[in-house]
CSV table of C-alpha atoms in Angstrom, one decimal:
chain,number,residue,atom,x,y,z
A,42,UNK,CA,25.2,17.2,41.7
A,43,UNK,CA,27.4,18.3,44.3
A,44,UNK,CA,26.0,19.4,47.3
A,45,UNK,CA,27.8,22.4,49.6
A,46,UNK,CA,27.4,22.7,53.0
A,47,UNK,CA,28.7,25.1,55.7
A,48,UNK,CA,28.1,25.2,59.3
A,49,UNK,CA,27.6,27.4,61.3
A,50,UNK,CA,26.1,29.9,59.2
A,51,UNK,CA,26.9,32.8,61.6
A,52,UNK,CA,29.6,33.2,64.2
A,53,UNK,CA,30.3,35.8,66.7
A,54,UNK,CA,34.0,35.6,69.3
A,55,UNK,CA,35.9,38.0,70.8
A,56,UNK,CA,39.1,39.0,69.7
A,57,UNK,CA,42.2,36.9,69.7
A,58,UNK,CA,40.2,33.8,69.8
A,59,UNK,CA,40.9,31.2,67.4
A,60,UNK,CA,38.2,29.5,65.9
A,61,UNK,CA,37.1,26.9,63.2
A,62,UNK,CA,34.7,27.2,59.9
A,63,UNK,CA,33.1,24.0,58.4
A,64,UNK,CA,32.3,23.3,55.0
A,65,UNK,CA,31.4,19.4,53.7
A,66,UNK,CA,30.5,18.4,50.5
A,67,UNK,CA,28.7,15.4,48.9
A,68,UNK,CA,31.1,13.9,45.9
A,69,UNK,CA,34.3,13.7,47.3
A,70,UNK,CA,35.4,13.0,43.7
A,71,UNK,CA,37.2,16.9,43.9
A,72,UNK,CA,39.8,18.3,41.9
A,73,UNK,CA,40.5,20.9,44.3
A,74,UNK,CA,38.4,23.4,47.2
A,75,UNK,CA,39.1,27.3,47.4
A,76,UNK,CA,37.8,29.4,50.2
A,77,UNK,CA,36.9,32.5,49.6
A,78,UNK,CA,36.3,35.7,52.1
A,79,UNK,CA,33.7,38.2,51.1
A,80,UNK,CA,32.7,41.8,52.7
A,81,UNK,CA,29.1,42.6,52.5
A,82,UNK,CA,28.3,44.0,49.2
A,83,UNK,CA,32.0,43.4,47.7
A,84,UNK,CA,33.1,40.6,45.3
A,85,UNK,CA,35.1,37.6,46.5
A,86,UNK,CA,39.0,37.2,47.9
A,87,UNK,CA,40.4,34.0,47.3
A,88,UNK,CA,42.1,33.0,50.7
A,89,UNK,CA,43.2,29.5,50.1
A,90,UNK,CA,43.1,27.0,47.2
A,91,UNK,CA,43.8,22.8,48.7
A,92,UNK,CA,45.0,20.7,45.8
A,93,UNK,CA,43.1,17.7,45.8
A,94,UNK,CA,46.5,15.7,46.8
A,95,UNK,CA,47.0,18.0,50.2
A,96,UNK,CA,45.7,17.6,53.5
A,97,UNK,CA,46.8,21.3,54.5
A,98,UNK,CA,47.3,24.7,52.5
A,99,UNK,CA,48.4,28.0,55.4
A,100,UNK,CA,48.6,31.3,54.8
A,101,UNK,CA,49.7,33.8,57.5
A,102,UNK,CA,47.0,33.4,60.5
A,103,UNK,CA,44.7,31.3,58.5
A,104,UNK,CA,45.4,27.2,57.7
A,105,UNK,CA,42.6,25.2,55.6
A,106,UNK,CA,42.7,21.1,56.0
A,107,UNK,CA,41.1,18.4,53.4
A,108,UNK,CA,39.7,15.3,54.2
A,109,UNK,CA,38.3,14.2,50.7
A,110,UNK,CA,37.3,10.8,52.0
A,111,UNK,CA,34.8,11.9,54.6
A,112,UNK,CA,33.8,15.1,52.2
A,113,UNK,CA,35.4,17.8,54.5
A,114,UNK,CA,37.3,20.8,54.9
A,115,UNK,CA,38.1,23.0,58.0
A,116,UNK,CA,39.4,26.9,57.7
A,117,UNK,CA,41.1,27.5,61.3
A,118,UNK,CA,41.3,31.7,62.0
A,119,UNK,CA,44.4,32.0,64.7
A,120,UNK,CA,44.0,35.0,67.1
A,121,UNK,CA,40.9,36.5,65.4
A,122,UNK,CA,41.3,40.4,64.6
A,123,UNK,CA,37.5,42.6,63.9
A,124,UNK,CA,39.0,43.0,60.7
A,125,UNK,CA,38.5,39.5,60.1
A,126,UNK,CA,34.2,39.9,60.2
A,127,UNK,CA,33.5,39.0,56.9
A,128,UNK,CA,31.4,35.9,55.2
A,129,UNK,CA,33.4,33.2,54.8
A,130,UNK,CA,32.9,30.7,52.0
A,131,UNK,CA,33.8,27.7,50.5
A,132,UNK,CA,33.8,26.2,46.4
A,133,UNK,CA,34.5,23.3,45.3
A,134,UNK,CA,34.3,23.0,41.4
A,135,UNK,CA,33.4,20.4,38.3
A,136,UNK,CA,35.3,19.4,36.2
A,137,UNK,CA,35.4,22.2,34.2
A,138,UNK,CA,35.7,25.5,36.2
A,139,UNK,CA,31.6,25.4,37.4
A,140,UNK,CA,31.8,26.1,41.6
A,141,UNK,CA,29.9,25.4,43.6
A,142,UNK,CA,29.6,27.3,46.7
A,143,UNK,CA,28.3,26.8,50.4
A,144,UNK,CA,26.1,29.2,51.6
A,145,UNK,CA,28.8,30.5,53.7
A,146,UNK,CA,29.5,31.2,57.4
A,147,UNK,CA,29.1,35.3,58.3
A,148,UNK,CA,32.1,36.1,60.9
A,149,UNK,CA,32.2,38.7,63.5
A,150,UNK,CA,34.8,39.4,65.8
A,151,UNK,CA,34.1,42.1,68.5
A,152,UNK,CA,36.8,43.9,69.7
B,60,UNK,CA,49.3,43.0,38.1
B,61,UNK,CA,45.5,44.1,38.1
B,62,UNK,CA,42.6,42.2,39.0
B,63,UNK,CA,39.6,41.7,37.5
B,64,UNK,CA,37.4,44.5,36.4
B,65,UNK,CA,33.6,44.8,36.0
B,66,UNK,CA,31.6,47.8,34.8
B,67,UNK,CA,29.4,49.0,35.4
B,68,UNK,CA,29.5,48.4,39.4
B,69,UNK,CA,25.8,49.4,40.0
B,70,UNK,CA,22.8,49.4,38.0
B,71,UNK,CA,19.1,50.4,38.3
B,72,UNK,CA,16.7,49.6,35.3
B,73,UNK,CA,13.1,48.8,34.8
B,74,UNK,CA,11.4,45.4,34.0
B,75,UNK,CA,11.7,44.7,30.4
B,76,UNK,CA,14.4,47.0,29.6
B,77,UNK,CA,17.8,44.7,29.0
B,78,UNK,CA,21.1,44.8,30.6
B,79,UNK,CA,24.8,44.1,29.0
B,80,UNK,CA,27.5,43.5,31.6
B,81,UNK,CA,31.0,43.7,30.8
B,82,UNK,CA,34.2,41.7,32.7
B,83,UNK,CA,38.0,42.3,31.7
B,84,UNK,CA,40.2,39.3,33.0
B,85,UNK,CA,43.5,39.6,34.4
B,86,UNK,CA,45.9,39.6,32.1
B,87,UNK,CA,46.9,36.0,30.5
B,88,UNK,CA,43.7,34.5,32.0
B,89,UNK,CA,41.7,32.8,29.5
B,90,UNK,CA,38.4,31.6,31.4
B,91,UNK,CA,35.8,33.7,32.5
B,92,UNK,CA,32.3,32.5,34.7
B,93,UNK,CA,30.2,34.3,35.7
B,94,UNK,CA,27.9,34.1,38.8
B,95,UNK,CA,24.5,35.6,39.8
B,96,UNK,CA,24.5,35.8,43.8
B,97,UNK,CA,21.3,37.2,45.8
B,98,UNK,CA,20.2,36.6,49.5
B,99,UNK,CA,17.9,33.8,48.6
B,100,UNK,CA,19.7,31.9,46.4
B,101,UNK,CA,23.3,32.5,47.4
B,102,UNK,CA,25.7,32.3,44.4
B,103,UNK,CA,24.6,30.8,41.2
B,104,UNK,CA,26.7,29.3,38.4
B,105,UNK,CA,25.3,31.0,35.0
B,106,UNK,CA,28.3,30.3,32.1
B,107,UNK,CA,32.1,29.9,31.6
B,108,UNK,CA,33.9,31.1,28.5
B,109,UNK,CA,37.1,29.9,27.2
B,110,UNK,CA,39.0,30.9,24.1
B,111,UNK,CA,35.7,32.3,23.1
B,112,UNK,CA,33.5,29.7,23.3
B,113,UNK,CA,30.9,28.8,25.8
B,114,UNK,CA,31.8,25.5,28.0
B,115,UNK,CA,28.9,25.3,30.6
B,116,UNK,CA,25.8,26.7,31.8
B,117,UNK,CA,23.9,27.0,34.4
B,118,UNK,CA,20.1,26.6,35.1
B,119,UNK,CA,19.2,29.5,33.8
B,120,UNK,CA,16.7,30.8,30.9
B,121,UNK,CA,17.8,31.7,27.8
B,122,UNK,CA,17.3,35.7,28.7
B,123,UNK,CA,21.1,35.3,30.4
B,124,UNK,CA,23.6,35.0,27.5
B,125,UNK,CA,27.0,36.1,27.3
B,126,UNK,CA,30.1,36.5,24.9
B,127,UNK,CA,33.4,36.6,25.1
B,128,UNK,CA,35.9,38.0,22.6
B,129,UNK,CA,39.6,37.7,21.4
B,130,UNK,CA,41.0,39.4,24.2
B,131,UNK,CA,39.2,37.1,27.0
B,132,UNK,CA,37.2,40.2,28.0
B,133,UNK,CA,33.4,38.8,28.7
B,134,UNK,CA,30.1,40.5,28.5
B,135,UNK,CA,26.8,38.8,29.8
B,136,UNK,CA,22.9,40.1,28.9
B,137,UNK,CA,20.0,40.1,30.7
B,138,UNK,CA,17.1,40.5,28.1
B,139,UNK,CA,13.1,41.3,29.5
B,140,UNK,CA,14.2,42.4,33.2
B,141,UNK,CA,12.6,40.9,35.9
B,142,UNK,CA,12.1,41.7,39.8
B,143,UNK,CA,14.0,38.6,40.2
B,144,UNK,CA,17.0,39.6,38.3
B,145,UNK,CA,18.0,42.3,41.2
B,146,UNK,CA,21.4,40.6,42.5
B,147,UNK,CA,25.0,41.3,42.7
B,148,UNK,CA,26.6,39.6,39.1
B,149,UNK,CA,30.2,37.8,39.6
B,150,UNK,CA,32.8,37.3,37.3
B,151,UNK,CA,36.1,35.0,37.7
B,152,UNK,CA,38.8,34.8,35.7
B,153,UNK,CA,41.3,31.3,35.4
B,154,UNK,CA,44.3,30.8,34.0
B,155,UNK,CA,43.1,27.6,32.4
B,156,UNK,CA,39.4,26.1,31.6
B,157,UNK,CA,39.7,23.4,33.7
B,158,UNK,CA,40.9,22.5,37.5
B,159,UNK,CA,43.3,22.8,39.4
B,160,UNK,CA,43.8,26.6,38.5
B,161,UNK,CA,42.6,29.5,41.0
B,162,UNK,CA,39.6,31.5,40.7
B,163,UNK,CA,39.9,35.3,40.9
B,164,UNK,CA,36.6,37.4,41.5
B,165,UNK,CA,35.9,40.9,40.6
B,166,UNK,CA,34.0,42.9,42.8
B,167,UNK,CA,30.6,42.7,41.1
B,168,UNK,CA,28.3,44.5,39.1
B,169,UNK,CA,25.1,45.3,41.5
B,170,UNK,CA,22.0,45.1,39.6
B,171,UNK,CA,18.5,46.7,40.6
B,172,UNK,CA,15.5,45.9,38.6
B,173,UNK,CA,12.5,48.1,39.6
């Protein structure tokens, strides 16, 4: 069974610094790995989905990096805004459309 | 295009009464899942439909169950209520039933069982 993990679990930076969220994961037998923001008591965003074949997905201030061979994946904020506190998590999924999720990192940025 | 729906978005019942949960898709998405999250536990894998048909399961008992009809809408039901049922309930909608497609959430249904 595949095995989520994300570290750290909470995070607190000033604003405008960039930082780094880490998720690994035991099978590295993935199809793909989507990270996900979430505000407390709201559903999920989807922030980025990494094919199985790419090293690298951006969007805007965030990028997201693979390494399926040693079971990891990186979520790099740039120039952190408050409006970025949030939990942060990651899924990886089955083969079917099962996820499973880390327990996820909670973000805040202080202004 | 709109996102995925759930209704009701809060709930309060009693142990033993039941619960039915409903999930709309967005539109042309065919797969739905569905999700129990709580602080304990984080977030749970209970089912996935496809084409109306259930493709997996979680480890959960037989009180979850869930449906989903022609027009890839999805209920799930919560029979006997339980203390341990209170938690926010997750739906996702895909495009397809199996990888690499993107997972879209709705903003939960949060349920209270007193």
């Amino acid at each position: 069974k595949q095995e989520v993990t994300q570290i750290p679990a909470a995070l607190s930076v000033p604003e405008g610094e960039n930082l780094v969220l880490n998720c690994s994961f035991t099978d590295s037998a993935i199809y793909n790995l989507q990270w996900f923001r979430q505000d407390p008591g709201k559903g999920l965003t989807s922030l980025l989905l990494i094919q199985s074949s790419q090293r690298e997905q951006t969007s805007g201030r965030l990028n997201a990096s693979l390494d399926k061979s040693s079971g990891r994946s990186t979520l790099y904020i740039a120039a952190s805004q408050p409006g970025d506190s949030a939990t942060y998590l990651c899924a990886v999924p089955n083969t079917g459309n099962q996820f499973y999720f880390g327990t996820g990192t909670s973000l805040t940025v202080i202004p | 295009k709109a996102g995925v729906t759930q209704t009701p978005r809060y709930l309060i019942k009693t142990r033993g009464q039941q619960v039915t949960l409903s999930c709309s898709p967005i539109s042309g998405h065919r797969s739905v899942s569905w999700y129990q999250q709580t602080p304990g536990q984080g977030l749970q894998f209970l089912f996935e439909y496809f084409s109306e048909t259930q493709r997996n399961k979680g480890n959960f008992p037989g009180r979850f169950s869930g449906r989903q009809f022609s027009n890839s809408r999805s209920e799930m039901n919560v029979s006997t209520l339980e203390l341990g049922d209170s938690a926010l309930y997750l739906c996702a909608s895909s495009f397809g039933p199996t990888n690499p497609y993107e997972q879209y959430f709705g903003p939960g249904t949060r349920l209270t069982v007193t």
